[in-house]
PDB file of C-alpha atoms and ligand atoms in Angstrom:
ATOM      1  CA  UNK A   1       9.573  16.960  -6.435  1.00  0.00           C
ATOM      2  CA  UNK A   2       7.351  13.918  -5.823  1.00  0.00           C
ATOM      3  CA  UNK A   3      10.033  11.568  -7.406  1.00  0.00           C
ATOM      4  CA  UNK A   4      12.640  13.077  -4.610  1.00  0.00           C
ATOM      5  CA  UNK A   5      10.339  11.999  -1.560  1.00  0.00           C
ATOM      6  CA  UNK A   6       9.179   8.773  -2.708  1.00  0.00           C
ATOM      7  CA  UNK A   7      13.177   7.847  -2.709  1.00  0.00           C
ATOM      8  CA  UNK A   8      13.571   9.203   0.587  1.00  0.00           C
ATOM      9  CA  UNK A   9      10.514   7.327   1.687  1.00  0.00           C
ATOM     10  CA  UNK A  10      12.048   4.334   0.130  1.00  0.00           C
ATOM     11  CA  UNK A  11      15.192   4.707   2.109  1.00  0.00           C
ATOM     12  CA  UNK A  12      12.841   5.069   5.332  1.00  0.00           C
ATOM     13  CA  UNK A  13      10.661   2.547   4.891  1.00  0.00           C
ATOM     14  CA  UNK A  14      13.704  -0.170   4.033  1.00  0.00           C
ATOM     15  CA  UNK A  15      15.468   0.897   7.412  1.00  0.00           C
ATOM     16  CA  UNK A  16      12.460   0.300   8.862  1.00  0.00           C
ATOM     17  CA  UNK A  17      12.448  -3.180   7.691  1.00  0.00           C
ATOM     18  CA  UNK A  18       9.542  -2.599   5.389  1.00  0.00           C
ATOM     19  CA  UNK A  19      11.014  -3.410   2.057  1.00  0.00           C
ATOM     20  CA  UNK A  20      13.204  -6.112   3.010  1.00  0.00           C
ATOM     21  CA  UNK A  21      15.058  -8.393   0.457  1.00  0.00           C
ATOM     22  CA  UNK A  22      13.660  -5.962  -2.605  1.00  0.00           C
ATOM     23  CA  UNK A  23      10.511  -6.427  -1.579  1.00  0.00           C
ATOM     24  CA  UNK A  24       7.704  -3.936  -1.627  1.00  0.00           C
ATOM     25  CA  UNK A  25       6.759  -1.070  -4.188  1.00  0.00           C
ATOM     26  CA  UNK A  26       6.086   2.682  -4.576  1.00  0.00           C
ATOM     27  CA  UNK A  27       4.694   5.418  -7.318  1.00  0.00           C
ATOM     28  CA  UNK A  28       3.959   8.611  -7.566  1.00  0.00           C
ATOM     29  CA  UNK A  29       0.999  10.013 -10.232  1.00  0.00           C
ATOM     30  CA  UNK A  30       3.119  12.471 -12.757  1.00  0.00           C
ATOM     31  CA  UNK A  31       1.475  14.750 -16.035  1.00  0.00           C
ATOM     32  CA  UNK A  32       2.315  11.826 -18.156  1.00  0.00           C
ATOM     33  CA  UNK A  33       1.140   8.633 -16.041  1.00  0.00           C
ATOM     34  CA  UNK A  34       3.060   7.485 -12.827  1.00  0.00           C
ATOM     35  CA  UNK A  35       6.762   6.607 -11.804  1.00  0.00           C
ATOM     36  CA  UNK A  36       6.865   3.082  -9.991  1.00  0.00           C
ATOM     37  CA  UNK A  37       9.916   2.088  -8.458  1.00  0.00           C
ATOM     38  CA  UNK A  38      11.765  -1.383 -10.372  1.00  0.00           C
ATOM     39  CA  UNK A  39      11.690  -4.982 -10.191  1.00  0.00           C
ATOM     40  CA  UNK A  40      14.181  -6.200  -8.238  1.00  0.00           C
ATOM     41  CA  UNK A  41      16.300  -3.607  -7.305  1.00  0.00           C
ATOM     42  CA  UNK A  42      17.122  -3.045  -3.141  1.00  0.00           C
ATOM     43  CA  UNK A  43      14.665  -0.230  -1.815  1.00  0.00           C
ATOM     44  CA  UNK A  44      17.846   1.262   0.065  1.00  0.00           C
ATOM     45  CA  UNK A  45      19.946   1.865  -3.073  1.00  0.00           C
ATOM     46  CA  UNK A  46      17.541   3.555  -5.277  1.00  0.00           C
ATOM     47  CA  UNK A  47      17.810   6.987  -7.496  1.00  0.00           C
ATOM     48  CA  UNK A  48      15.128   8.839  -9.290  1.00  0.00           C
ATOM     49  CA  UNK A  49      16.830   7.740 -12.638  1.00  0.00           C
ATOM     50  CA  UNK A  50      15.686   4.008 -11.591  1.00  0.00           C
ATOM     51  CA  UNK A  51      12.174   5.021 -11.682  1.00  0.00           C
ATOM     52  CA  UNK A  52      10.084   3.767 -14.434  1.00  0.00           C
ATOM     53  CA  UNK A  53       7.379   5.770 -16.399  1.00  0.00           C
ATOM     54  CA  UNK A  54       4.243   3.865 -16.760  1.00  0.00           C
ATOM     55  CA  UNK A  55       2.199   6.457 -19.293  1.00  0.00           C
ATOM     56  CA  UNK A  56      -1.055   7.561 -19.401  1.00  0.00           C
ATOM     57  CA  UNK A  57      -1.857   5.114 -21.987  1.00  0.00           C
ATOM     58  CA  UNK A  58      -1.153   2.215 -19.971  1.00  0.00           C
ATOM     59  CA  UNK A  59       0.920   0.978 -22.187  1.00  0.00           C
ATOM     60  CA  UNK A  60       4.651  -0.212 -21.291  1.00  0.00           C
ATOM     61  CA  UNK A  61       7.416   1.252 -23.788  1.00  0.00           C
ATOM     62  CA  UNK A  62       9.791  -1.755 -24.721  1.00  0.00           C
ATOM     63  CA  UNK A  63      13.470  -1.221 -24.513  1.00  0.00           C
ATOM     64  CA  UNK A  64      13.416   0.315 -21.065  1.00  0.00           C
ATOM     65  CA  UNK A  65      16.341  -0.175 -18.761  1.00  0.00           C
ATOM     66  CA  UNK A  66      14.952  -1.542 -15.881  1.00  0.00           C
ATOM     67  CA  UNK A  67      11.203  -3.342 -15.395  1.00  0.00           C
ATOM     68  CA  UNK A  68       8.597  -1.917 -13.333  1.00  0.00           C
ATOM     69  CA  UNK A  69       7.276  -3.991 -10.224  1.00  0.00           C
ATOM     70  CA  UNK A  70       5.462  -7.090 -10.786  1.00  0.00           C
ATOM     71  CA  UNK A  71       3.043  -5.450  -8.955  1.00  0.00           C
ATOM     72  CA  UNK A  72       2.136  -2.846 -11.131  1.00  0.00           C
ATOM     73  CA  UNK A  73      -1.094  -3.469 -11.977  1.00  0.00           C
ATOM     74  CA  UNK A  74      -2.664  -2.873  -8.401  1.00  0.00           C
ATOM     75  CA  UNK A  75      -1.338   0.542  -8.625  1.00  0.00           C
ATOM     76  CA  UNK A  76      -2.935   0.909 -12.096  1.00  0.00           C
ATOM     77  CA  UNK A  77      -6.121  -0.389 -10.309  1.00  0.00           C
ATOM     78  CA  UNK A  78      -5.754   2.613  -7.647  1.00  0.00           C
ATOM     79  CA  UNK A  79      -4.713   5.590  -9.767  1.00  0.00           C
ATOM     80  CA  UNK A  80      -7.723   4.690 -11.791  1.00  0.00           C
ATOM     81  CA  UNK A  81     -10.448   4.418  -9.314  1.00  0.00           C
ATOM     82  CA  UNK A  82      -8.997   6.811  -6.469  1.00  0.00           C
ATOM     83  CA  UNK A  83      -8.646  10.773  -8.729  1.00  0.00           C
ATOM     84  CA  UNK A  84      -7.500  11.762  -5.216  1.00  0.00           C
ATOM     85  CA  UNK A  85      -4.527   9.046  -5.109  1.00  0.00           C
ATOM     86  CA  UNK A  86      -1.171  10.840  -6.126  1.00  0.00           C
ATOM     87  CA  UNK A  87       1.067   8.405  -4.465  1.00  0.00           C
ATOM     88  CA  UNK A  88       0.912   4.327  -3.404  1.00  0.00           C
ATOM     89  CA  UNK A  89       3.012   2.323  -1.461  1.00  0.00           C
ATOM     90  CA  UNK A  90       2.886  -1.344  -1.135  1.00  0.00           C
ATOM     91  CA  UNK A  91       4.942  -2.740   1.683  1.00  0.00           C
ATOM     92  CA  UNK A  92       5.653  -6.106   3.542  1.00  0.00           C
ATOM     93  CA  UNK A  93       5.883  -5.679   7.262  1.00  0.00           C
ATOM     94  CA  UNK A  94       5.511  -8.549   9.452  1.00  0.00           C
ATOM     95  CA  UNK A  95       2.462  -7.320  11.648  1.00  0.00           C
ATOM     96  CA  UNK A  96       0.538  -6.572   8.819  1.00  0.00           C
ATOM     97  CA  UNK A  97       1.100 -10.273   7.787  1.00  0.00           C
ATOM     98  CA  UNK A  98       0.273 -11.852  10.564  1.00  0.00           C
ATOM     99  CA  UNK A  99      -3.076  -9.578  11.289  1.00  0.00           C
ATOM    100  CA  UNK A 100      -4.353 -10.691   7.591  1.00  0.00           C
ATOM    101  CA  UNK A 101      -4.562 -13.752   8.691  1.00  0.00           C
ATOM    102  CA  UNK A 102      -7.233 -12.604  11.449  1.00  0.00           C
ATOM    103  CA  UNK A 103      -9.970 -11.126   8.931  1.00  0.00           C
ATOM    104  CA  UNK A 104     -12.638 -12.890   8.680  1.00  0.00           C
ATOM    105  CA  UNK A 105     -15.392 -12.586   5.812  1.00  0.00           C
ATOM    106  CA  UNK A 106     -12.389 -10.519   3.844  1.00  0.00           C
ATOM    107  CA  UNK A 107     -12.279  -8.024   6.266  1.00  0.00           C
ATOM    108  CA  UNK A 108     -10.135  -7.212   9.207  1.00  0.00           C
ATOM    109  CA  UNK A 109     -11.750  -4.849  11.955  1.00  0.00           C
ATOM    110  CA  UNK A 110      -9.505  -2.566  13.689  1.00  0.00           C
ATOM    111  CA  UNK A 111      -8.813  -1.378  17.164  1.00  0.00           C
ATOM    112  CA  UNK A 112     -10.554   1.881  18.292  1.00  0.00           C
ATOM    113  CA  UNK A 113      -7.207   3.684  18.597  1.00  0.00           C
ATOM    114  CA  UNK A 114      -6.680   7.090  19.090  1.00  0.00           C
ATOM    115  CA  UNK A 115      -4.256   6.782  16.042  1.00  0.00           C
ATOM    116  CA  UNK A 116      -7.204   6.222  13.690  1.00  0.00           C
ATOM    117  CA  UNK A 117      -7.680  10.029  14.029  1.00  0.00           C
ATOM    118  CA  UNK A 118      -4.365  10.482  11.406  1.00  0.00           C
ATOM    119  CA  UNK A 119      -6.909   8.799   8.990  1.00  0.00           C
ATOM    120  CA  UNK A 120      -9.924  11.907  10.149  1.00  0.00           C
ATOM    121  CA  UNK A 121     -11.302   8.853  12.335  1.00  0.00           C
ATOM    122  CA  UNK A 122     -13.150  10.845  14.814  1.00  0.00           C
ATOM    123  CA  UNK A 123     -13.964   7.905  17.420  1.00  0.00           C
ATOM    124  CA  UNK A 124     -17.020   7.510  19.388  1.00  0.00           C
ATOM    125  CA  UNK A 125     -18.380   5.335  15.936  1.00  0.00           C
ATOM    126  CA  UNK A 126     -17.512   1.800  15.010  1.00  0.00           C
ATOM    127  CA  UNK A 127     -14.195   0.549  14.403  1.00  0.00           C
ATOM    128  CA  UNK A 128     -13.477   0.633  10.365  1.00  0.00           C
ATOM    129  CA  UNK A 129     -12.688  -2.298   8.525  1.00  0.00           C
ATOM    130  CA  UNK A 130      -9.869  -2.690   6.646  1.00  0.00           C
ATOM    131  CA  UNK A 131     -10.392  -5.120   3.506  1.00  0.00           C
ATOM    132  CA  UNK A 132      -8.112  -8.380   2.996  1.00  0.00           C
ATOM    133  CA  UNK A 133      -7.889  -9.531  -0.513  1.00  0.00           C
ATOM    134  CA  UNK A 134      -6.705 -13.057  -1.299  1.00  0.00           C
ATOM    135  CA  UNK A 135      -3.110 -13.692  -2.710  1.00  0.00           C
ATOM    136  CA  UNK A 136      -2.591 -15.595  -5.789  1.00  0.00           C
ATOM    137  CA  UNK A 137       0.801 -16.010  -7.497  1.00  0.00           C
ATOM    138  CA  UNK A 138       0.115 -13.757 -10.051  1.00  0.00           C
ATOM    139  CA  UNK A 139      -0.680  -9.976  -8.840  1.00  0.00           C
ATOM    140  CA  UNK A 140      -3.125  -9.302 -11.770  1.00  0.00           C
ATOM    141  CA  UNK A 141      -5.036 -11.916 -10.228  1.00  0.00           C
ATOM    142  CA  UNK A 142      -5.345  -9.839  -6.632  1.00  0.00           C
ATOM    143  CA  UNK A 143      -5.689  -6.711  -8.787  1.00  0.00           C
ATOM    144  CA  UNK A 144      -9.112  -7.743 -10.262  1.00  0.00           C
ATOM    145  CA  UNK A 145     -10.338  -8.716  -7.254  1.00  0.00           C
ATOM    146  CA  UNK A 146      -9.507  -5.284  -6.112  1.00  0.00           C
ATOM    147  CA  UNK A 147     -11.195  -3.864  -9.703  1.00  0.00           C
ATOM    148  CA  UNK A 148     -14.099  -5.995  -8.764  1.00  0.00           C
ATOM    149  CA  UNK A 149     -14.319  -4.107  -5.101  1.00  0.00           C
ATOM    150  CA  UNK A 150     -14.228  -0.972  -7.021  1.00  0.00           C
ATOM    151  CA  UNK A 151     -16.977  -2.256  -9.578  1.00  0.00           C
ATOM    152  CA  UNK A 152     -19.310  -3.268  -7.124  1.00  0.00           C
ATOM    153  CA  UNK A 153     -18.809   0.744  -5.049  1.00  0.00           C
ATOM    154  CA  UNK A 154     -17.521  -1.047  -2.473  1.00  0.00           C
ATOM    155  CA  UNK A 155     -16.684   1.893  -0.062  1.00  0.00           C
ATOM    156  CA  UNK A 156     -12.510   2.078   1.320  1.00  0.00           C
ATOM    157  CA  UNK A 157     -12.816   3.703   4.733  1.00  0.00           C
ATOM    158  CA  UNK A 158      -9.212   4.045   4.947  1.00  0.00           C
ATOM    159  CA  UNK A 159      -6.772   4.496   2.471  1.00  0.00           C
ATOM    160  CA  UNK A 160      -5.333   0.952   2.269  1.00  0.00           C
ATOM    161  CA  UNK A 161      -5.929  -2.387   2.249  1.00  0.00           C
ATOM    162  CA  UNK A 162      -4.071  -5.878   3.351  1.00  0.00           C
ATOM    163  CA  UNK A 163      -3.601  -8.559   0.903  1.00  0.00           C
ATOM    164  CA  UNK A 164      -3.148 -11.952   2.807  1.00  0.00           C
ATOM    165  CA  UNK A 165      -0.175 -13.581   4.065  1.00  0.00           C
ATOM    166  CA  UNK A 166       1.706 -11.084   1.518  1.00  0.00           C
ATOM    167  CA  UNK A 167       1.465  -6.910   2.246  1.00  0.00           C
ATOM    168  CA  UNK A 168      -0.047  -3.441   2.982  1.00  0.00           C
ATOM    169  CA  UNK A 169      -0.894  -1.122   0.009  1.00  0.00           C
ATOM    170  CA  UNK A 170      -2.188   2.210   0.894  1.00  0.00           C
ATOM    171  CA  UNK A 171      -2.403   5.444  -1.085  1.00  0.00           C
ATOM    172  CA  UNK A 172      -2.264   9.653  -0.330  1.00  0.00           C
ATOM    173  CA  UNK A 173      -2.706  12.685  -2.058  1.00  0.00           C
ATOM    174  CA  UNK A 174       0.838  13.041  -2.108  1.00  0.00           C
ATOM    175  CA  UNK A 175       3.965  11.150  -1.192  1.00  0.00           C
ATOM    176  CA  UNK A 176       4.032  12.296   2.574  1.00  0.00           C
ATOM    177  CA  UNK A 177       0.050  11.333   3.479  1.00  0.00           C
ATOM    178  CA  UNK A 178       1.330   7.689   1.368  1.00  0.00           C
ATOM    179  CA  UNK A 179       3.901   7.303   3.812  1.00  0.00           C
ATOM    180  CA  UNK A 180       2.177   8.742   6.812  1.00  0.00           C
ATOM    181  CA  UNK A 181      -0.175   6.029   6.274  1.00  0.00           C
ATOM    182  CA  UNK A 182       2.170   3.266   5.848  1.00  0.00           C
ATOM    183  CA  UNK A 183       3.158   4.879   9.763  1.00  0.00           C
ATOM    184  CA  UNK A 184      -0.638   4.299  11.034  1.00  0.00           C
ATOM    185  CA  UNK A 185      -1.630   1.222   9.808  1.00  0.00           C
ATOM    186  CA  UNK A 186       1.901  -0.366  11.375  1.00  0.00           C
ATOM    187  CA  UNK A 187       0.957   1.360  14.186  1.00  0.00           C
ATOM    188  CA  UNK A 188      -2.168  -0.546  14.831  1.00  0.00           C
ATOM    189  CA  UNK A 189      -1.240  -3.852  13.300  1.00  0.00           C
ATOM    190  CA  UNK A 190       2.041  -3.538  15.674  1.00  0.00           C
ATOM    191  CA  UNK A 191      -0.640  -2.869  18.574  1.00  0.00           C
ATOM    192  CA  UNK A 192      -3.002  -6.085  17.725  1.00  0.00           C
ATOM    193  CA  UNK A 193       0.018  -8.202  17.416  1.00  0.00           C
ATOM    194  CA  UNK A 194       1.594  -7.430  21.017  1.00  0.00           C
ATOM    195  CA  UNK A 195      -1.860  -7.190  22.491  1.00  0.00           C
ATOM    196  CA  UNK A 196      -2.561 -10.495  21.927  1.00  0.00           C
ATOM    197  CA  UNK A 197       0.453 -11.903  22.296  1.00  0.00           C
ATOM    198  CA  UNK A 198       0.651 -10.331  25.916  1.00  0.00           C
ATOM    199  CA  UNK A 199      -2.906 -11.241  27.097  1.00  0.00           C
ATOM    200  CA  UNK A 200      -1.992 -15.042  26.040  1.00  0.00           C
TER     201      UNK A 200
HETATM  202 ZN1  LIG B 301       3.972  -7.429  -2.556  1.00  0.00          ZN
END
């Protein structure tokens, strides 16, 4: 059941140090809409029960026992312009903080490493780019700039993207690629960030 790994990826990704301090967010796409996990609550403590149901429609029922993320509207932005996504995490790690602070022209360009090939990389072509979006205080503000990406068929290369100072978001076609991608891109942004700091 979809809802069963994303709360044992939620358990993983908070001992990892991932989630830290209630931070961070995951769904899964469902018949009726997608499950997103609350506002607030600690990522190591959840239960599918705490999951809330964002329909089809959008629209939020009242009355419900716990909110959704804050942060619900980039996933809304995903599930709408990625058919393929069936599961997106949003996570704050500290490498991927510090590398968004590297991109330059709202784009960060990424080590030719042999772990790109988890993503069907097959090397001997350029480095992707991963995009960096701005933060703002409010998320709906980040989430039309990443509408506007969409808009313009601005093309994601891999599954993710950093926004700055702030998180990772990437997405799967299920709850296992979501999380094996959360896995890469730490991967690499752990790599940049000891990299430099050893050749200082
Ligand atoms: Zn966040």
């Amino acid at each position: 059941m979809p809802e069963s790994q994303l709360i044992r990826h939620a358990n993983k990704l908070y001992e990892n140090g991932w989630m830290a301090g209630t931070s961070g967010n995951l769904s899964v796409r469902t018949e009726d809409g997608f499950r997103i996990t609350p506002s607030g609550k600690h990522k190591g403590e959840l239960s599918v029960s705490d999951l809330v149901l964002l329909p089809s429609s959008g629209v939020l029922p009242t009355g419900l026992p716990h909110r959704p993320s804050a942060e619900i509207s980039l996933h809304q932005s995903i599930y709408r312009n990625c058919p393929d996504a069936r599961a997106v995490y949003h996570v704050h790690t500290v490498e991927a903080t510090v590398v968004s602070e590297w991109a330059r022209s709202g784009s960060l360009e990424l080590p030719p490493l042999e772990m790109l090939k988890g993503f069907g990389w097959k090397g001997g072509e350029p480095s992707p780019v991963l995009p960096v979006f701005s933060n703002h205080p409010d998320v709906r503000d980040i989430a039309a700039n990443l509408e506007t990406f969409f808009r313009r068929k601005r093309e994601f290369l891999l599954p993710g993207f950093l926004i700055r100072l702030h998180g990772l978001t990437v997405w799967g076609e299920s709850p296992d690629a979501a999380f094996k991608h959360v896995e890469l891109f730490d991967f690499l942004f752990r790599f940049m960030v000891l990299s430099r700091s050893v050749s200082l």
